[in-house]
Short mmCIF file of C-alpha atoms and ligand atoms in Angstrom, two decimals:
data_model
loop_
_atom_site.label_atom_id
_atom_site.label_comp_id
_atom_site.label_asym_id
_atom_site.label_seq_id
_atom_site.Cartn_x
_atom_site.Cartn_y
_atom_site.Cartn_z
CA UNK A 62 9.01 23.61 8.85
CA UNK A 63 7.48 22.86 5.14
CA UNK A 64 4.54 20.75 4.93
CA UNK A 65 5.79 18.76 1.62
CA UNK A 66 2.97 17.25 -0.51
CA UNK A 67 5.50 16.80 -2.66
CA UNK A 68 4.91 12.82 -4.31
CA UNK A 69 9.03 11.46 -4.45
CA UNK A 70 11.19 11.76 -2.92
CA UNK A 71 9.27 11.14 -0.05
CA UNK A 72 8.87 12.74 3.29
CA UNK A 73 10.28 10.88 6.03
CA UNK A 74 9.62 11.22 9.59
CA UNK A 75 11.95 13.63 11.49
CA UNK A 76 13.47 11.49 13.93
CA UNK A 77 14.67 9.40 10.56
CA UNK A 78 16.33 11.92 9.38
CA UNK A 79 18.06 12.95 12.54
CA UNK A 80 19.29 9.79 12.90
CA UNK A 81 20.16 9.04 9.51
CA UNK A 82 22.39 12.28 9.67
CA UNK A 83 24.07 11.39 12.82
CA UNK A 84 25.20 7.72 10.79
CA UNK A 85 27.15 9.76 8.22
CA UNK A 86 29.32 11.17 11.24
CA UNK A 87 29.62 8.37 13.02
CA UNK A 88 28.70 4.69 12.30
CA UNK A 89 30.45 2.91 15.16
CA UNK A 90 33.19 5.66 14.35
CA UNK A 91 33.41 5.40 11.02
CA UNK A 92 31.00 7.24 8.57
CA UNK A 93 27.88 4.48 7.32
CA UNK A 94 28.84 6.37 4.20
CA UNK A 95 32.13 4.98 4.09
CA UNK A 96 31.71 1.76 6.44
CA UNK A 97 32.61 -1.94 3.45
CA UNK A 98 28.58 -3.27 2.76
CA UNK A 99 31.01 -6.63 3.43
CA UNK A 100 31.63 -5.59 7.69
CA UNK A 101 29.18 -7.51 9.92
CA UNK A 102 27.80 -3.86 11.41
CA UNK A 103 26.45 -3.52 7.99
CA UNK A 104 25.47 -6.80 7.20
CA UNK A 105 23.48 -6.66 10.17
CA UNK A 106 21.73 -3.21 8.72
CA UNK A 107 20.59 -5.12 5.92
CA UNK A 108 19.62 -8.29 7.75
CA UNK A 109 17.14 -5.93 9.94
CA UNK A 110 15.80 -3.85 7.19
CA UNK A 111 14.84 -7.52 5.49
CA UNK A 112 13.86 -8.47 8.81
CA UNK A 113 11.84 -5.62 9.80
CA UNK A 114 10.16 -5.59 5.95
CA UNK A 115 9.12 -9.21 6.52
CA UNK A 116 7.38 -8.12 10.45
CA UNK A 117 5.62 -5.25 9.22
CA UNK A 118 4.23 -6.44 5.91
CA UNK A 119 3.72 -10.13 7.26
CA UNK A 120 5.51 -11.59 4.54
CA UNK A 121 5.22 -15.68 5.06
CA UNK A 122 7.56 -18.26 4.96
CA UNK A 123 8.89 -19.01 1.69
CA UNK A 124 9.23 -15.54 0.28
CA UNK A 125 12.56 -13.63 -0.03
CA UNK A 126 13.54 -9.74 0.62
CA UNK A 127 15.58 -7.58 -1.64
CA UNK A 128 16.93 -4.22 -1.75
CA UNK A 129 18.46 -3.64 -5.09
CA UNK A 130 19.49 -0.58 -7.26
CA UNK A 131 18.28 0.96 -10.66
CA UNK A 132 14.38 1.89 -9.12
CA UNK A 133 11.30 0.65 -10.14
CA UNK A 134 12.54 1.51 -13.90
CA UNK A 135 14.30 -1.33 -13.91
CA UNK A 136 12.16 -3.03 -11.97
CA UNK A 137 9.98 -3.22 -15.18
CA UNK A 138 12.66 -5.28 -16.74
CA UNK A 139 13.57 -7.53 -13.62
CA UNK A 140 9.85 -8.55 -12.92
CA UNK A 141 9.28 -8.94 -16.73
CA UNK A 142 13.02 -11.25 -17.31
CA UNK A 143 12.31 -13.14 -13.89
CA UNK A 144 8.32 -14.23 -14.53
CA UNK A 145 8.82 -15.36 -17.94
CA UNK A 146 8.02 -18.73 -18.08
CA UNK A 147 7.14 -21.24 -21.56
CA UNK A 148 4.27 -18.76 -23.04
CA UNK A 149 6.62 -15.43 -23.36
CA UNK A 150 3.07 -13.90 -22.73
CA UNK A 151 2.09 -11.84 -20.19
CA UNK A 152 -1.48 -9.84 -18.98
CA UNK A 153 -1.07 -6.05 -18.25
CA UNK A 154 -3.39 -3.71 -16.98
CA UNK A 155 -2.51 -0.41 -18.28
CA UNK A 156 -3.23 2.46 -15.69
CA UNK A 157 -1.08 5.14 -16.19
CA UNK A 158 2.48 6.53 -17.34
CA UNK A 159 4.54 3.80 -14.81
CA UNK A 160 1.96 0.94 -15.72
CA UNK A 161 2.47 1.79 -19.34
CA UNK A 162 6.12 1.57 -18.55
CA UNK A 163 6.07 -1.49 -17.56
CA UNK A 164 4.76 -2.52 -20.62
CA UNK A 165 7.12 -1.35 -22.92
CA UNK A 166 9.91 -2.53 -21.34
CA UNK A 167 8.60 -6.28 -21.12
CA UNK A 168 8.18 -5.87 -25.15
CA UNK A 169 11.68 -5.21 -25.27
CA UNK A 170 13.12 -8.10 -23.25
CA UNK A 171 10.76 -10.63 -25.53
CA UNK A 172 7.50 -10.67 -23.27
CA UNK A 173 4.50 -10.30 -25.79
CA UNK A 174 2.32 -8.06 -23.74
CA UNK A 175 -1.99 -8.60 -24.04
CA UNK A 176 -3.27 -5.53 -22.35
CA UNK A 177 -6.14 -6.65 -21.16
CA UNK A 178 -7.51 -3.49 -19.43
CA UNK A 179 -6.64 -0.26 -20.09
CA UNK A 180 -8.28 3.26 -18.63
CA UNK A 181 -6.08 5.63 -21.13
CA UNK A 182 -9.81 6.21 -22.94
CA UNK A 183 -10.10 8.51 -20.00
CA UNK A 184 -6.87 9.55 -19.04
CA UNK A 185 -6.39 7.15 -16.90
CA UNK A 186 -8.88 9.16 -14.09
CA UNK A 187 -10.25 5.19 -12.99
CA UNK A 188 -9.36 1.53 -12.74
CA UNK A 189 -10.81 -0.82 -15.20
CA UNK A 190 -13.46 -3.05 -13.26
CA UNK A 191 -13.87 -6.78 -14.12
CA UNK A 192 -10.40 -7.87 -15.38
CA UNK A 193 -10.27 -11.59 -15.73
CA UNK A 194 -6.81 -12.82 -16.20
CA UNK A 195 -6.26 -15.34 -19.48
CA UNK A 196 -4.86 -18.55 -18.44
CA UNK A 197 -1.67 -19.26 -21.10
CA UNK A 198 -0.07 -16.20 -19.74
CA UNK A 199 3.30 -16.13 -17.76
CA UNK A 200 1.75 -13.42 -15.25
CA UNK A 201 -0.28 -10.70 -14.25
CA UNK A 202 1.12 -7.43 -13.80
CA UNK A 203 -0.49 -4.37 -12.53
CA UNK A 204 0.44 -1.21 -10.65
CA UNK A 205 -1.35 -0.80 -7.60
CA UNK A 206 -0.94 3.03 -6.62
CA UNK A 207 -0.96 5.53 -9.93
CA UNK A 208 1.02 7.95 -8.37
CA UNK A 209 0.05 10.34 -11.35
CA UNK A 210 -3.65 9.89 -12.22
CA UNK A 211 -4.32 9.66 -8.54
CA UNK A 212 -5.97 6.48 -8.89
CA UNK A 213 -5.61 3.35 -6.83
CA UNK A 214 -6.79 -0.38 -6.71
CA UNK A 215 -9.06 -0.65 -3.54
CA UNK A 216 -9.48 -4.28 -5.14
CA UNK A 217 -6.25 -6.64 -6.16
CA UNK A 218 -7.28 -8.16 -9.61
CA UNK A 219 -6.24 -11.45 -9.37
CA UNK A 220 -4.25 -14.10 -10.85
CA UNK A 221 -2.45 -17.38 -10.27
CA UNK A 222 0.59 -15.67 -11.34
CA UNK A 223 0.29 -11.74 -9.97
CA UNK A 224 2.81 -9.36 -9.97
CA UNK A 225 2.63 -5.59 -8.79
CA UNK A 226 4.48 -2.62 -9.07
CA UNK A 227 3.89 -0.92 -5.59
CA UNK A 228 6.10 1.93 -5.63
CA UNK A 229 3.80 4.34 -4.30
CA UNK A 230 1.38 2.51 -1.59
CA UNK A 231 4.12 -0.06 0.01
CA UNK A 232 3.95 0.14 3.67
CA UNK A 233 0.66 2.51 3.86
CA UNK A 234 -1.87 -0.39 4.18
CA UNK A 235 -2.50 -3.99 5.06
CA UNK A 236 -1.87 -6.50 1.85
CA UNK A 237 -1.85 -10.07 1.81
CA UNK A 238 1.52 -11.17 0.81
CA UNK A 239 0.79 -14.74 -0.36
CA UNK A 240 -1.33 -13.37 -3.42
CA UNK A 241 1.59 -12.22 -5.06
CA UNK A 242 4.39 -14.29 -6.67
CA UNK A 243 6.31 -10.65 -7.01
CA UNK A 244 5.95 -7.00 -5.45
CA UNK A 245 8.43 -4.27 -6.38
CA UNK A 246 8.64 -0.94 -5.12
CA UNK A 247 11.37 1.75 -5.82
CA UNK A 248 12.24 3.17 -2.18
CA UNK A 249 11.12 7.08 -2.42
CA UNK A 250 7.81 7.34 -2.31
CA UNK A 251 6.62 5.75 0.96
CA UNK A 252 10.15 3.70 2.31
CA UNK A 253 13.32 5.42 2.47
CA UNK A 254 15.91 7.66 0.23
CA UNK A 255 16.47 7.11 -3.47
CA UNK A 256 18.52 4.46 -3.95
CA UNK A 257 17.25 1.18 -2.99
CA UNK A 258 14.43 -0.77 -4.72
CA UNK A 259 12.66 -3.20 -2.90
CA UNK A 260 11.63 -7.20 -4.24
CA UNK A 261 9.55 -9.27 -2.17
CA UNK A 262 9.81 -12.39 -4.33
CA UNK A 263 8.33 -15.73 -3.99
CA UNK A 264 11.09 -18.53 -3.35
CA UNK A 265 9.24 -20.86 -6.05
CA UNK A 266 9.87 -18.75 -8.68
CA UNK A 267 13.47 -18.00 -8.28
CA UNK A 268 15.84 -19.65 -11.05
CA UNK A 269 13.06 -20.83 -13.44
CA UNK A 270 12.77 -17.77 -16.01
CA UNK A 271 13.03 -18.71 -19.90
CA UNK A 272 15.23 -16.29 -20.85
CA UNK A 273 17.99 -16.62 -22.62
CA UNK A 274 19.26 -12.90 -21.83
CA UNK A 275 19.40 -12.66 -18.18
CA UNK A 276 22.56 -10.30 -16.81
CA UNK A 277 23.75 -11.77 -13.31
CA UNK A 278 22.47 -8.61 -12.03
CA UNK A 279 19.14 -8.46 -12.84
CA UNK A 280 18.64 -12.20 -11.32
CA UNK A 281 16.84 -12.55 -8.32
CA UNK A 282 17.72 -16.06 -8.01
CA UNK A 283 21.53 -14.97 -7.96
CA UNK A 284 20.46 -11.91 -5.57
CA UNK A 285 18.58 -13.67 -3.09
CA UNK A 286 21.72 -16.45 -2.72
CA UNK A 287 23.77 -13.24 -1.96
CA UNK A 288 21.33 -11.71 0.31
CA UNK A 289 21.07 -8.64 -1.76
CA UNK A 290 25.05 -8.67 -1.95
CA UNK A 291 25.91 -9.72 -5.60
CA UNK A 292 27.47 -6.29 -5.77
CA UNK A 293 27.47 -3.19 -3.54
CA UNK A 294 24.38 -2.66 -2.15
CA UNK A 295 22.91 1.49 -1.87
CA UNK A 296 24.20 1.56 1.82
CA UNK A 297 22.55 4.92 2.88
CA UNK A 298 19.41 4.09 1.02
CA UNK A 299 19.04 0.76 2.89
CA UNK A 300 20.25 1.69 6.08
CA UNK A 301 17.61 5.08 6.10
CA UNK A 302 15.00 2.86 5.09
CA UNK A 303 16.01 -0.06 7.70
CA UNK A 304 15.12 3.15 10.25
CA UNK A 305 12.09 4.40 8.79
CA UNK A 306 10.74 0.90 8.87
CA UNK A 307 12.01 0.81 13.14
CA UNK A 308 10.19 3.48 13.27
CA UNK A 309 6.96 2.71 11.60
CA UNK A 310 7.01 -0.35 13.61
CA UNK A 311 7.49 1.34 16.76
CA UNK A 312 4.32 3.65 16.04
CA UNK A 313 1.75 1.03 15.70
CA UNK A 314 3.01 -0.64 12.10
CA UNK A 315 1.02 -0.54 9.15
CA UNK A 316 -2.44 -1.36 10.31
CA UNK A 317 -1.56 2.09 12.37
CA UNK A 318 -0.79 4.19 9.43
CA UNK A 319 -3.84 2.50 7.22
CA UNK A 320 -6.01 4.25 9.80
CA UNK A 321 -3.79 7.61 9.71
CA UNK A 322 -4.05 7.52 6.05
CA UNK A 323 -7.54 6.82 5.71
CA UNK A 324 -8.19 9.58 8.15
CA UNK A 325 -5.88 11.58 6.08
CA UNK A 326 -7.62 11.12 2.53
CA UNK A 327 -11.30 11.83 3.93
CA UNK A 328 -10.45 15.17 5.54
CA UNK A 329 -8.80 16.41 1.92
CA UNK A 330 -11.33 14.82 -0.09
CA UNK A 331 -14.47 15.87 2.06
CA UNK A 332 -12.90 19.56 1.25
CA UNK A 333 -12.72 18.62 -2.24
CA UNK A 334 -16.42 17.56 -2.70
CA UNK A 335 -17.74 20.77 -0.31
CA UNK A 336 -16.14 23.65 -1.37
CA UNK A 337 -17.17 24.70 -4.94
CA UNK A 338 -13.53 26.34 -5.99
CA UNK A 339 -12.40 22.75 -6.38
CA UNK A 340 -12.99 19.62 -8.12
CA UNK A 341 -10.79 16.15 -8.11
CA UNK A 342 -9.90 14.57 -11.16
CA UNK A 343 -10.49 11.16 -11.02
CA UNK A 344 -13.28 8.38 -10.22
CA UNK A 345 -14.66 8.61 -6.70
CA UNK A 346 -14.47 4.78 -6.14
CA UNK A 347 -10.76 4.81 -7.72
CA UNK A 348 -9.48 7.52 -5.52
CA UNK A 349 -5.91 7.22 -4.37
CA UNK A 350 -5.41 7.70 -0.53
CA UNK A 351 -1.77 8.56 -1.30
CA UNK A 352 -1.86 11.37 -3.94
CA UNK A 353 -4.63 12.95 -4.07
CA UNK A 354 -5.30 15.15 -7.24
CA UNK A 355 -7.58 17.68 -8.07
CA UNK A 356 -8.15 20.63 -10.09
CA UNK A 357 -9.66 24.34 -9.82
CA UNK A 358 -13.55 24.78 -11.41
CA UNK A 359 -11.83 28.14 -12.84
CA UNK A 360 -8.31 28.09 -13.93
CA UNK A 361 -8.14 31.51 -13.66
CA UNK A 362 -7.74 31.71 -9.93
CA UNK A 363 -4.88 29.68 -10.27
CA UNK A 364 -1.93 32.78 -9.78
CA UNK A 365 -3.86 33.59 -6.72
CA UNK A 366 -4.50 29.93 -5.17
CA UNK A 367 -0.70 29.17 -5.41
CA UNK A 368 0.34 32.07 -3.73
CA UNK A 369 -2.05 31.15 -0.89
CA UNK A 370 -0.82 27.61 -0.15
CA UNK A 371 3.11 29.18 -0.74
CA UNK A 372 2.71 31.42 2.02
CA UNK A 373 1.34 28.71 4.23
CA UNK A 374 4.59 26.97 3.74
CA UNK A 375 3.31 24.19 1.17
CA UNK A 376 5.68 22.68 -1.40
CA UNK A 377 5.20 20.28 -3.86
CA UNK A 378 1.41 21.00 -4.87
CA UNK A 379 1.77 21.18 -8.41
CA UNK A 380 0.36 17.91 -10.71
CA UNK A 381 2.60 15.97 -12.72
CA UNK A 382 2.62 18.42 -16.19
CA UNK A 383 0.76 15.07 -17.64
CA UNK A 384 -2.65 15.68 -15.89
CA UNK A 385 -2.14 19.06 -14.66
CA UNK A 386 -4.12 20.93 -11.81
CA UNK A 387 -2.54 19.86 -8.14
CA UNK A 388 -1.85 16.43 -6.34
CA UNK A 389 -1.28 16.29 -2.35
CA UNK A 390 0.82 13.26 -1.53
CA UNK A 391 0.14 11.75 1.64
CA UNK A 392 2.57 9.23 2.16
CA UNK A 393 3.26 7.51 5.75
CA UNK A 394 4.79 10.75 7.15
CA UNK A 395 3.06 13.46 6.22
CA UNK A 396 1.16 14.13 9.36
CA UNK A 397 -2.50 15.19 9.60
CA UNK A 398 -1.66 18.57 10.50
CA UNK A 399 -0.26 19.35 7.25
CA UNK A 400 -3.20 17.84 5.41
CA UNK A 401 -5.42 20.43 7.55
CA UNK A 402 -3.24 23.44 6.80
CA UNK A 403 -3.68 23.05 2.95
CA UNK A 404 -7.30 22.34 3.92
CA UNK A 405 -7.97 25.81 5.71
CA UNK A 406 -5.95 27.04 2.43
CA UNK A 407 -8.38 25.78 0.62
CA UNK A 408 -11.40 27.33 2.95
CA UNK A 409 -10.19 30.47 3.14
CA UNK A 410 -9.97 30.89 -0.49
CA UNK A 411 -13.50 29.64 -0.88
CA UNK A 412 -14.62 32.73 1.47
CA UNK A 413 -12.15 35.27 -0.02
CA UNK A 414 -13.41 34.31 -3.43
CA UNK A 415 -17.93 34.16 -2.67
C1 PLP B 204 7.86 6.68 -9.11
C2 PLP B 204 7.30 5.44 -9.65
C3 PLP B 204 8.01 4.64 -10.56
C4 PLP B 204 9.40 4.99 -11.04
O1 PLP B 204 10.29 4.83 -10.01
P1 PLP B 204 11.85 4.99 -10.18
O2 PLP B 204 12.34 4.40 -8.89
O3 PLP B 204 12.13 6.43 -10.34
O4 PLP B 204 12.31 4.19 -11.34
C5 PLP B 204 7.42 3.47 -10.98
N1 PLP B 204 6.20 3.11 -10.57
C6 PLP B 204 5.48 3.86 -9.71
C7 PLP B 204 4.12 3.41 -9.29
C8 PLP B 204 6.01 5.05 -9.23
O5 PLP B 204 5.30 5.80 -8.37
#
């Protein structure tokens, strides 16, 4: 067995996968590939995974579940066409390649973006401190987990009107729902297959965008009256992630894997900061608990480090080409055991190499 650091697609727990495999041969005899997304055995698949999203996160009353297609890409566009309200303004923080995505993809559906904090000065290694949100904008968007950088918001900013892009720390902590009028999250890095992207979207601002372009599809007023059915839904994607979220609720939910991951961070981190082969690459305070990235002090070691942690059956070590160096992703079910084999990796190296 790999131990995949590897940040999205995600790792999955085992038992997920066996039973998501099993579904594709049989689905109450037919394959769940093949089964209409119209037959009650799948409605039902879809009612749970809304069901079991609502349990585990704690979303209140008066907020609605979707799982809809085209990632968190377009979930740049749906968050920006949906919260756009009489100003046509809207406050970004910029902290990365996805935040910064975000932002140019609200310009071009008429959103006149104020970036009101940025860390690209830097490289985006922290999270600005401080923000205060203007009042005569629409919203607030930020992204809550840099999945690149390796930076992550230990703080919310906040905002009467907040929205977050949560692709990459959904389901690996506590959060408190009711601060946010919208949360998206593209399936792959902590939920479930490629495929499905995930709205948790406050019922009081469904149906009350000002735009004048808004496709039926990208509508969460019209999606939420269909329950997520305005067109075919990703069926594998939803029904995988409607089983990862059984299971994470059958091993202790997310207050559960908070600990896990906490536990998870401080062990690779801790080697970080001791052993003097290695350095991270971002802010201490700022450090992401789900990708963790860090760099050699001599780049020259590099042929020889990567053939260490290949042989020890680690994939997907390598740093997005943007920042370079390496970034472990620890998402929900990469278990500790992996974090210590790349961790006596690391140790060994450090006594090979003084
Ligand atoms: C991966 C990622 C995206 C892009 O997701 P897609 O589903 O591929 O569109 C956006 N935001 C964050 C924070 C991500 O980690």
């Amino acid at each position: 067995m790999k131990h995949n650091f590897g940040a999205g697609p995600c790792i999955l727990p085992q038992a997920v996968f066996k039973q998501a495999s099993e579904a594709v041969l049989d689905f109450n005899g037919l394959s769940i590939l093949e089964v209409s997304h119209r037959h009650k055995d799948f409605v039902a698949v879809m009612d749970e995974a809304i069901d079991l999203t609502k349990k585990v996160l704690g979303v209140p009353d008066g907020y609605s579940v979707l799982f809809l297609q085209g990632g968190a890409t377009l979930g740049f566009t749906i968050t920006a066409l949906n919260m756009m309200r009489e100003h046509k303004r809207a406050a970004y923080i910029n902290t990365g390649t996805w935040s910064s995505g975000a932002i140019r993809e609200a310009g071009k559906v008429g959103i006149e973006v104020l970036e009101i904090a940025s860390s690209q000065d830097r490289n985006f290694s922290y999270i600005p401190k401080g923000i205060v949100c203007p009042d005569d904008v629409d919203y607030l968007h930020f992204t809550s987990n840099n999945t690149i950088a390796g930076t992550q918001f230990h703080d919310f900013p906040k905002a009467k009107h907040l929205v977050c892009d949560m692709s990459s720390d959904i389901f690996s902590k506590e959060i408190n729902v009711a601060d946010f009028d919208l949360i998206y999250a593209g399936a792959q890095k902590n939920l479930g297959p490629a495929g499905a992207t995930l709205y948790i979207v406050k019922d009081e601002v469904l149906g009350k965008s000002t735009s004048q372009f808004m496709p039926t599809y990208m509508d969460l007023k019209k999606q939420a009256d269909k329950g997520s059915m305005l067109n075919t839904p990703p069926v594998f994607s939803v029904y995988t992630a409607m089983l990862n979220l059984k299971d994470l609720q059958a091993h202790g939910g997310v207050k559960e894997k908070q600990k896990q991951n906490d536990a998870k961070a401080a062990l690779l981190y801790q080697e970080i900061d001791s052993n003097p082969l290695f350095e991270g690459t971002v802010a201490k305070e700022d450090r992401s608990k789900m990708n963790v990235t860090f760099k050699l002090t001599d780049e020259s070691l590099k042929e020889e480090f990567d053939k260490n942690w290949k042989s020890a059956d680690i994939v997907g070590l390598p740093g997005h080409r943007s920042v370079g160096g390496y970034r472990a992703s620890l998402y929900n079910a990469l278990e500790i055991d992996s974090v210590r084999v790349l961790v006596e990796v690391m140790k060994e190296f450090a006594r090979v190499k003084a």
